[in-house]
PDB file of C-alpha atoms in Angstrom:
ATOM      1  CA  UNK A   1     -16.528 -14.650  18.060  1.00  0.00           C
ATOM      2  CA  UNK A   2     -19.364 -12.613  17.317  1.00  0.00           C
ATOM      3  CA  UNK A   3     -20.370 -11.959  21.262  1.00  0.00           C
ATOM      4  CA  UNK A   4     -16.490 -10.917  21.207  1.00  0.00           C
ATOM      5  CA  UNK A   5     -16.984  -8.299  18.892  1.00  0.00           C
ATOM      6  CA  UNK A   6     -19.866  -7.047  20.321  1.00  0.00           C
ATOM      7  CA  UNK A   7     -18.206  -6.695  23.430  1.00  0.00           C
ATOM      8  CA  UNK A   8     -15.191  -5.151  21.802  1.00  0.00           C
ATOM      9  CA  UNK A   9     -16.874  -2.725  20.211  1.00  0.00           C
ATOM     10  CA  UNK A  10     -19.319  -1.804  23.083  1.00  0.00           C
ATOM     11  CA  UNK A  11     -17.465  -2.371  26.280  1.00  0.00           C
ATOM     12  CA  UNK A  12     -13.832  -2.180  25.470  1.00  0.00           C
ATOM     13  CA  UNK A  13     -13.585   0.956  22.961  1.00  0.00           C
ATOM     14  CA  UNK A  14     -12.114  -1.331  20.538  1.00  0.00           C
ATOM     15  CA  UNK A  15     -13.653   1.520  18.121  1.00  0.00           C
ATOM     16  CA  UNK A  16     -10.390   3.633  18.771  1.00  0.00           C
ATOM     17  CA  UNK A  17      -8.033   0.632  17.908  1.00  0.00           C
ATOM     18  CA  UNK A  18      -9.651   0.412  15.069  1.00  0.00           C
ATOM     19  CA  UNK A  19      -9.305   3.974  13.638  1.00  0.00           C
ATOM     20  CA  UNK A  20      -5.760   3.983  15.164  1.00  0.00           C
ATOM     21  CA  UNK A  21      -4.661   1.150  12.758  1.00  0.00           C
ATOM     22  CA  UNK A  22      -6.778   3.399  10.062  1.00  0.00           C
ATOM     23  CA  UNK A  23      -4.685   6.307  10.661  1.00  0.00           C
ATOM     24  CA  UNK A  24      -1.404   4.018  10.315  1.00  0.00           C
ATOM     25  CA  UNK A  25      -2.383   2.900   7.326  1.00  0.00           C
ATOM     26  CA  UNK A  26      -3.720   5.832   5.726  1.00  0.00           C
ATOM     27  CA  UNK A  27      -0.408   7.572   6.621  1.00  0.00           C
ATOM     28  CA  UNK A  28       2.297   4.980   5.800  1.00  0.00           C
ATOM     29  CA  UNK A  29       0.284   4.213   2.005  1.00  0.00           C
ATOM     30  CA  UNK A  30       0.102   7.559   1.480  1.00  0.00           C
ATOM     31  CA  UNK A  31       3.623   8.035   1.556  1.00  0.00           C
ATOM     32  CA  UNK A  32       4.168   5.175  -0.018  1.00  0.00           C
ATOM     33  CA  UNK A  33       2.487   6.024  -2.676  1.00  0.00           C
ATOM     34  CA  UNK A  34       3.916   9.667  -2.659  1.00  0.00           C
ATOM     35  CA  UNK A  35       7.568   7.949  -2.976  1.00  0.00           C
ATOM     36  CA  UNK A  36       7.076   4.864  -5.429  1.00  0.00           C
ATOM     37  CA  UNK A  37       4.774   6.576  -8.143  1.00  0.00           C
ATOM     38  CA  UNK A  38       6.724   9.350  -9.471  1.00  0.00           C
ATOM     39  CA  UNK A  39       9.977   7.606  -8.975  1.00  0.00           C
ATOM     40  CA  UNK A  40       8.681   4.289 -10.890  1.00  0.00           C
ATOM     41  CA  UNK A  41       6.795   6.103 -13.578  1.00  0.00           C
ATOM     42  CA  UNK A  42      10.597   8.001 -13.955  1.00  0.00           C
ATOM     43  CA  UNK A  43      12.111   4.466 -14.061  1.00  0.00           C
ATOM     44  CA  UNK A  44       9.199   3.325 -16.411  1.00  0.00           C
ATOM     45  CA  UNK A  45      10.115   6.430 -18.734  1.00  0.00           C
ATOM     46  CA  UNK A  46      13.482   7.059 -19.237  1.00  0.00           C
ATOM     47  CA  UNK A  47      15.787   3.411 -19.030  1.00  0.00           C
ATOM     48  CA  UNK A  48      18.570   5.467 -17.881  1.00  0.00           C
ATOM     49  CA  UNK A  49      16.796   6.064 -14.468  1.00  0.00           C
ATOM     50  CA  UNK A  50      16.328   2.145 -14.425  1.00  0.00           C
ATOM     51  CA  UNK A  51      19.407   1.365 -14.680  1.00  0.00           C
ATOM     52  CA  UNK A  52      20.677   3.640 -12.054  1.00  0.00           C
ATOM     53  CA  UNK A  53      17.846   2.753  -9.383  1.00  0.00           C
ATOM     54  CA  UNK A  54      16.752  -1.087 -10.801  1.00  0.00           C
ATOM     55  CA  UNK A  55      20.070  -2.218  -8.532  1.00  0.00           C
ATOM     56  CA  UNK A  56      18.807  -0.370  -5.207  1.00  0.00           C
ATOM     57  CA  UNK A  57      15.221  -0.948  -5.327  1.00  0.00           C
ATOM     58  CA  UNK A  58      15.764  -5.020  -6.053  1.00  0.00           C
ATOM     59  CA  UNK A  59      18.004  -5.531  -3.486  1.00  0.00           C
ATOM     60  CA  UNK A  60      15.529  -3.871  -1.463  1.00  0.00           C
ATOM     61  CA  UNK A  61      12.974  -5.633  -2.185  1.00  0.00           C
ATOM     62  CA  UNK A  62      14.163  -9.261  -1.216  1.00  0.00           C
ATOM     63  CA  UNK A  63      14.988  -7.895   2.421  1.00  0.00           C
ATOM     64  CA  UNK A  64      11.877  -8.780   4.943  1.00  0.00           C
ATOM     65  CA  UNK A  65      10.321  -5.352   6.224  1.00  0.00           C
ATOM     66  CA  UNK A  66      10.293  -7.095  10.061  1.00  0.00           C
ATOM     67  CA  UNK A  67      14.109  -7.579   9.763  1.00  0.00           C
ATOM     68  CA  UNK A  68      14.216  -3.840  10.149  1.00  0.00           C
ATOM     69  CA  UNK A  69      12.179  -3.351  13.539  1.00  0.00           C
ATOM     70  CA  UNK A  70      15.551  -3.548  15.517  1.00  0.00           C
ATOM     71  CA  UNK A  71      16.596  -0.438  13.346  1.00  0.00           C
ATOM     72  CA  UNK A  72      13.647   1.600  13.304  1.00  0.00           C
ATOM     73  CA  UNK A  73      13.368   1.190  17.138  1.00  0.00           C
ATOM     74  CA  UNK A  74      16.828   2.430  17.740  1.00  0.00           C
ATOM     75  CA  UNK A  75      16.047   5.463  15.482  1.00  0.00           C
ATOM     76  CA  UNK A  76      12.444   6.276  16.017  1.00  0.00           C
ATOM     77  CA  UNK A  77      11.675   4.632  18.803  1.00  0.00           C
ATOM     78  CA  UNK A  78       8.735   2.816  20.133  1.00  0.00           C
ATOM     79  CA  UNK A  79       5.572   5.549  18.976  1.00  0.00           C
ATOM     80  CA  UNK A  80       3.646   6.013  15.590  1.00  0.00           C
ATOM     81  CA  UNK A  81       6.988   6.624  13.582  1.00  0.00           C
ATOM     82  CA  UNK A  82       8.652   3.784  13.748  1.00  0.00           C
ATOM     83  CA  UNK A  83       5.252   1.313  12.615  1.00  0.00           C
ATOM     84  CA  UNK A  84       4.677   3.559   9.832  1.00  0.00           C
ATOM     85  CA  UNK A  85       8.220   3.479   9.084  1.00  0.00           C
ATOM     86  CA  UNK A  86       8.019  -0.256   8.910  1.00  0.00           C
ATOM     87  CA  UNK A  87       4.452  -0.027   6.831  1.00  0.00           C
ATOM     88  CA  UNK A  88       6.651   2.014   4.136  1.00  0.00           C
ATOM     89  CA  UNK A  89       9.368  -0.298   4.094  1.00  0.00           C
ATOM     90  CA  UNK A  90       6.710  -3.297   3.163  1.00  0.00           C
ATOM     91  CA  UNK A  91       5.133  -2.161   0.494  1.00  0.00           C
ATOM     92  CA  UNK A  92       7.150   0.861  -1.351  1.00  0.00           C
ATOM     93  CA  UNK A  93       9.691  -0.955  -3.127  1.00  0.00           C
ATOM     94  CA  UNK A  94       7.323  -3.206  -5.125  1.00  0.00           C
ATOM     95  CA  UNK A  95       5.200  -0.420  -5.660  1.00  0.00           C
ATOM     96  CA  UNK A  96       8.536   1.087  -7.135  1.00  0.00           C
ATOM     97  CA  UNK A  97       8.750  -1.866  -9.639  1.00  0.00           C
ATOM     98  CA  UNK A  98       5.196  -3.020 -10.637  1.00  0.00           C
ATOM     99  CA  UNK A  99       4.742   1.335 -11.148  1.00  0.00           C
ATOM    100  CA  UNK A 100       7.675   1.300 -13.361  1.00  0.00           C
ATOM    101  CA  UNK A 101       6.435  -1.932 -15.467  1.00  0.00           C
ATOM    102  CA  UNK A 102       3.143  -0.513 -15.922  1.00  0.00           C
ATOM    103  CA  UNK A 103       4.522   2.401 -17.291  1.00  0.00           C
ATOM    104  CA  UNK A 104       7.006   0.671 -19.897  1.00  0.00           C
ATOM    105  CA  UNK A 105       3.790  -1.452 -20.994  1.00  0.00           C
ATOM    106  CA  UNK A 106       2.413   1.869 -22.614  1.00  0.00           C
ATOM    107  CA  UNK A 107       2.203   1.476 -26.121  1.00  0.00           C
ATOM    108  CA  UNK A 108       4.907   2.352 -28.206  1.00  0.00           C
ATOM    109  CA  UNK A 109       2.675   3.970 -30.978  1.00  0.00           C
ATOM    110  CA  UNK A 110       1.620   6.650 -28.766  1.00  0.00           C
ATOM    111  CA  UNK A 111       5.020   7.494 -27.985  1.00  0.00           C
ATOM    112  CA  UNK A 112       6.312   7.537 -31.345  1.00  0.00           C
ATOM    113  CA  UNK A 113       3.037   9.474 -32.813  1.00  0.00           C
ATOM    114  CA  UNK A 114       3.732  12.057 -30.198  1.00  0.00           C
ATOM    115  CA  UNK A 115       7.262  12.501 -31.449  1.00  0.00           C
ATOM    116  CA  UNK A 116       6.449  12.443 -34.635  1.00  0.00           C
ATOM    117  CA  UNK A 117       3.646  15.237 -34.207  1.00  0.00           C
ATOM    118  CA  UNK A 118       6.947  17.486 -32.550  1.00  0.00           C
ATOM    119  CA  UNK A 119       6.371  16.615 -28.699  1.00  0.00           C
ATOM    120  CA  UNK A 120       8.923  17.623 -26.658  1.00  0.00           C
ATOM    121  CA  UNK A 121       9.960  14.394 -23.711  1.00  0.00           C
ATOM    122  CA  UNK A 122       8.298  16.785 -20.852  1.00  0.00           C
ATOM    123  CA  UNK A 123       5.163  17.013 -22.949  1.00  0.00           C
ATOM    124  CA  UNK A 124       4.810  12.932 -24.080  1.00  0.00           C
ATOM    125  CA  UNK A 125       5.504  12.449 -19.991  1.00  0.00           C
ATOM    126  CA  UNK A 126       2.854  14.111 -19.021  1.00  0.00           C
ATOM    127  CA  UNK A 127       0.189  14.534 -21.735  1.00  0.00           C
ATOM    128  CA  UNK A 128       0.492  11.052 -23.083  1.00  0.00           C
ATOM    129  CA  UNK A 129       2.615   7.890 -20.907  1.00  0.00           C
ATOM    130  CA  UNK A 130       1.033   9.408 -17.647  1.00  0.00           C
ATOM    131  CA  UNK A 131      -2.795   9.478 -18.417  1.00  0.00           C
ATOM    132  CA  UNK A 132      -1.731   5.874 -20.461  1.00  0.00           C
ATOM    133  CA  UNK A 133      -0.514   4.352 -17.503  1.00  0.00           C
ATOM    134  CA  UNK A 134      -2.705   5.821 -14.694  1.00  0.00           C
ATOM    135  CA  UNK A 135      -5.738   3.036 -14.810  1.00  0.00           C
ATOM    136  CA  UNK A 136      -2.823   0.450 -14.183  1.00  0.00           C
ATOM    137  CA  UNK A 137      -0.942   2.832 -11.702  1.00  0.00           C
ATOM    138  CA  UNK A 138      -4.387   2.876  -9.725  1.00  0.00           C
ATOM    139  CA  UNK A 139      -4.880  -1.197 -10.133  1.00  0.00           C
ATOM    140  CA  UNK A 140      -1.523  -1.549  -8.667  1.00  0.00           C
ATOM    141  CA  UNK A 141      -1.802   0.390  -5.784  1.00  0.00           C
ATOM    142  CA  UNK A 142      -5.166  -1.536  -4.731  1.00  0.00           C
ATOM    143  CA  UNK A 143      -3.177  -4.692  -4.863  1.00  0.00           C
ATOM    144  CA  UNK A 144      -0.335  -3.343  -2.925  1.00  0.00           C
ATOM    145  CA  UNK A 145      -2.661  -1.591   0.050  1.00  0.00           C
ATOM    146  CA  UNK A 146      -3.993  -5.398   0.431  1.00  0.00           C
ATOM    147  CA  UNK A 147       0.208  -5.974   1.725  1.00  0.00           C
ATOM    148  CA  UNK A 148      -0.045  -3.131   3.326  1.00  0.00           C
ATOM    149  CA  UNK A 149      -2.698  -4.430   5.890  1.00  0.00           C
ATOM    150  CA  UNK A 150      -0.592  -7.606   5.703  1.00  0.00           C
ATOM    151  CA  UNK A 151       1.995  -6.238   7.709  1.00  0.00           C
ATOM    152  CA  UNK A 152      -0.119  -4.350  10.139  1.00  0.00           C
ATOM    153  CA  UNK A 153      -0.193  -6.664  12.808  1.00  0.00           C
ATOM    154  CA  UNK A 154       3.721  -6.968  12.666  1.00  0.00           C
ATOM    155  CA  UNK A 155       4.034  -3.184  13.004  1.00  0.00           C
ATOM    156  CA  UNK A 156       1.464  -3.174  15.902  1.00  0.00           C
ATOM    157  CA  UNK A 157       3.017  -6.036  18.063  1.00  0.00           C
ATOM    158  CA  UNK A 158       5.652  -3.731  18.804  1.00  0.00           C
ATOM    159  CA  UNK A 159       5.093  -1.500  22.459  1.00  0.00           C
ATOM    160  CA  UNK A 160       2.203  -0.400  20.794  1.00  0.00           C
ATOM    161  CA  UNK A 161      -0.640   0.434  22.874  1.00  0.00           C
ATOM    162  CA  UNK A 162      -3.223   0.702  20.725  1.00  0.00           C
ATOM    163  CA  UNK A 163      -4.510  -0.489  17.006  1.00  0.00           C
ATOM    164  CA  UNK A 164      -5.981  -3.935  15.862  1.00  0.00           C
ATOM    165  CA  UNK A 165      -2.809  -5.485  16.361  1.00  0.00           C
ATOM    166  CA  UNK A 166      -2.439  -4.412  19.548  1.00  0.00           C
ATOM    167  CA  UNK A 167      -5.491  -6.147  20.921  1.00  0.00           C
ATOM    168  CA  UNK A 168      -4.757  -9.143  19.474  1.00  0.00           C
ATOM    169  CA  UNK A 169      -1.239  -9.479  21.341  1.00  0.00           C
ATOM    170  CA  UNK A 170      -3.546  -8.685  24.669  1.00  0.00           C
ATOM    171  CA  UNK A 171      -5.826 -11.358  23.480  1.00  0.00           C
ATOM    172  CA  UNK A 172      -2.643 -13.510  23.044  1.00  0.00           C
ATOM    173  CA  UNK A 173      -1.600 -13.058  26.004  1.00  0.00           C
ATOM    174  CA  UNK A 174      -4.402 -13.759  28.067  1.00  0.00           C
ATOM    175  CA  UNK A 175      -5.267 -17.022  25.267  1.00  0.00           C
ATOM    176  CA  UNK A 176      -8.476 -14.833  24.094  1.00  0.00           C
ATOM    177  CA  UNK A 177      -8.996 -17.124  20.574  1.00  0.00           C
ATOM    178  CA  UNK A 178     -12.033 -15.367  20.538  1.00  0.00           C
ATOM    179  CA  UNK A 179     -10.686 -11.851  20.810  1.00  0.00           C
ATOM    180  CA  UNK A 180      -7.932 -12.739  18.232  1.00  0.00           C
ATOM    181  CA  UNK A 181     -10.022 -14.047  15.955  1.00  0.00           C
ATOM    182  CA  UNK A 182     -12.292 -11.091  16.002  1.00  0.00           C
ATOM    183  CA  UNK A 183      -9.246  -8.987  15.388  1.00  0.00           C
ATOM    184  CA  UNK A 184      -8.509 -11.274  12.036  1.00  0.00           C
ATOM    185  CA  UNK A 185     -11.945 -10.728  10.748  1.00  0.00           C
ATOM    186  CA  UNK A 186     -11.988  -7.036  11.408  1.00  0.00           C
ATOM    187  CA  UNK A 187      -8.674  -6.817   9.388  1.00  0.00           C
ATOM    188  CA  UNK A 188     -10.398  -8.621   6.494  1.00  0.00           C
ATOM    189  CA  UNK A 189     -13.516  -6.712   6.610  1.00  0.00           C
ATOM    190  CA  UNK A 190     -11.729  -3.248   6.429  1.00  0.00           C
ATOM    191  CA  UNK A 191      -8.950  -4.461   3.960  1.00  0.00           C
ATOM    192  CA  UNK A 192     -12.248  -5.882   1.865  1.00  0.00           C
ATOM    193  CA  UNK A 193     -14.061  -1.998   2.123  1.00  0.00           C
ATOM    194  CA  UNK A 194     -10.694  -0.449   1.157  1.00  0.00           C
ATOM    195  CA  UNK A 195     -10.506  -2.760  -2.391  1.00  0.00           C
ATOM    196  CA  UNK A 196     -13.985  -1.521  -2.769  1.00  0.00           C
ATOM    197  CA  UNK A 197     -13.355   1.902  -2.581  1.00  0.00           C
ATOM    198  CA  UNK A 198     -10.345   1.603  -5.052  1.00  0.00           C
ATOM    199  CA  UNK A 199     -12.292  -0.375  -7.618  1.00  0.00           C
ATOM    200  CA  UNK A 200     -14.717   2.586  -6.933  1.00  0.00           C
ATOM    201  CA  UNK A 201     -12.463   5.179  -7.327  1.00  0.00           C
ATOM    202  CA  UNK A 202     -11.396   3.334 -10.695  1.00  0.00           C
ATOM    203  CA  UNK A 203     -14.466   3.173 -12.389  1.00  0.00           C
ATOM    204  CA  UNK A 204     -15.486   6.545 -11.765  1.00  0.00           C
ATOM    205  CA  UNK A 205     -11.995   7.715 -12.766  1.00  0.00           C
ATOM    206  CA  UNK A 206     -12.181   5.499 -15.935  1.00  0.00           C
ATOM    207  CA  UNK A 207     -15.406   5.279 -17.259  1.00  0.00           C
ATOM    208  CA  UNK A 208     -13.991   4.549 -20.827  1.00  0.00           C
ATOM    209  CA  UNK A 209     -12.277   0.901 -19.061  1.00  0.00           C
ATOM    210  CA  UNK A 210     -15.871  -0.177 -18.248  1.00  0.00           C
ATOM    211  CA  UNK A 211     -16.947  -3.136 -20.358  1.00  0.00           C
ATOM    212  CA  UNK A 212     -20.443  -3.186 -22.137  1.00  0.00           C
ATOM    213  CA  UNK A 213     -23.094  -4.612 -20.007  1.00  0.00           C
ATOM    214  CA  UNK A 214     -21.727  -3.760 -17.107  1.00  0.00           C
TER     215      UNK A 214
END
């Protein structure tokens, strides 16, 4: 396995598959994240938005993203769209919920203190159950980018001509166990780096979080 990733990396310009599953994933998280986080910190806010979208996002999210790759090849066709498409469709509507629970898990006594001190809803939204929820927000979208790589090799097994799950299909196809299993390593090592850089991200963000001693 390891002489395969040498010769991957060296010989085969498995480099560019690499940064073109990156790219995927950078693109499809990101809007992702741009969907489910103000929408479920809305639902987590005000329980009339909940009940309104509670019905659509659960249904949602009990449908398998891969039952939709029929769909999104009829519409989007076989390039880039239609796997980040897919990439959305795996991870946004829990992102949806678990956004909106964090938020309702902000203390009521900030809420009511706020009120009681003359806040206006717009200003208790954004001056005191955003901040309050944003460590969690954060925590929960490092748990959800790990499903996010989950589905990558389903999105890329698709006429896709490049990306990690590309090569492993080749691999397949030719009975490479070496190349494939190269492939599965690579996908845990960058998935690994990525929860690193969130945890990062949240202790900088959060120094007041950080236990003593530590």
């Amino acid at each position: 396995m390891l002489e395969a990733l040498r010769e991957l990396f060296i010989e085969r310009g498995f480099s560019s598959d690499v940064l073109g599953s990156l790219r995927r994933i950078g693109i499809s998280f990101g809007l992702a994240v741009a969907i489910a986080v103000p929408l479920g910190v809305l639902m987590g806010a005000f329980p009339l938005l909940a009940a309104f979208f509670n019905p659509l996002v659960s249904a949602f999210r009990y449908l398998p993203a891969p039952a939709f790759i029929p769909l999104l090849l009829m519409w989007l066709g076989t390039g880039d769209e239609q796997k980040i498409a897919l990439l959305v469709l795996g991870v946004v509507w829990f992102l949806i919920t678990l956004v909106s629970d964090v938020v309702r898990q902000v203390p009521t006594d900030f809420i009511e203190t706020s009120k009681t001190l003359g806040a206006s809803r717009k200003v208790i939204l954004w001056t005191v159950v955003v901040p309050a929820a944003l460590p969690g927000i954060v925590d929960t979208c490092r748990q959800m980018l790990a499903v996010s790589w989950t589905y990558l090799v389903i999105a890329e097994i698709v006429a896709a001509t490049d990306g990690i799950g590309a090569m492993m299909m080749r691999a397949r196809r030719f009975v490479h166990v070496d190349d494939i299993m190269a492939g599965i390593v690579v996908i845990g090592v960058l998935g690994l780096l990525c929860d690193l850089a969130f945890r990062g991200v949240h202790w900088l963000a959060f120094p007041y979080l950080r236990q003593r001693g530590r």
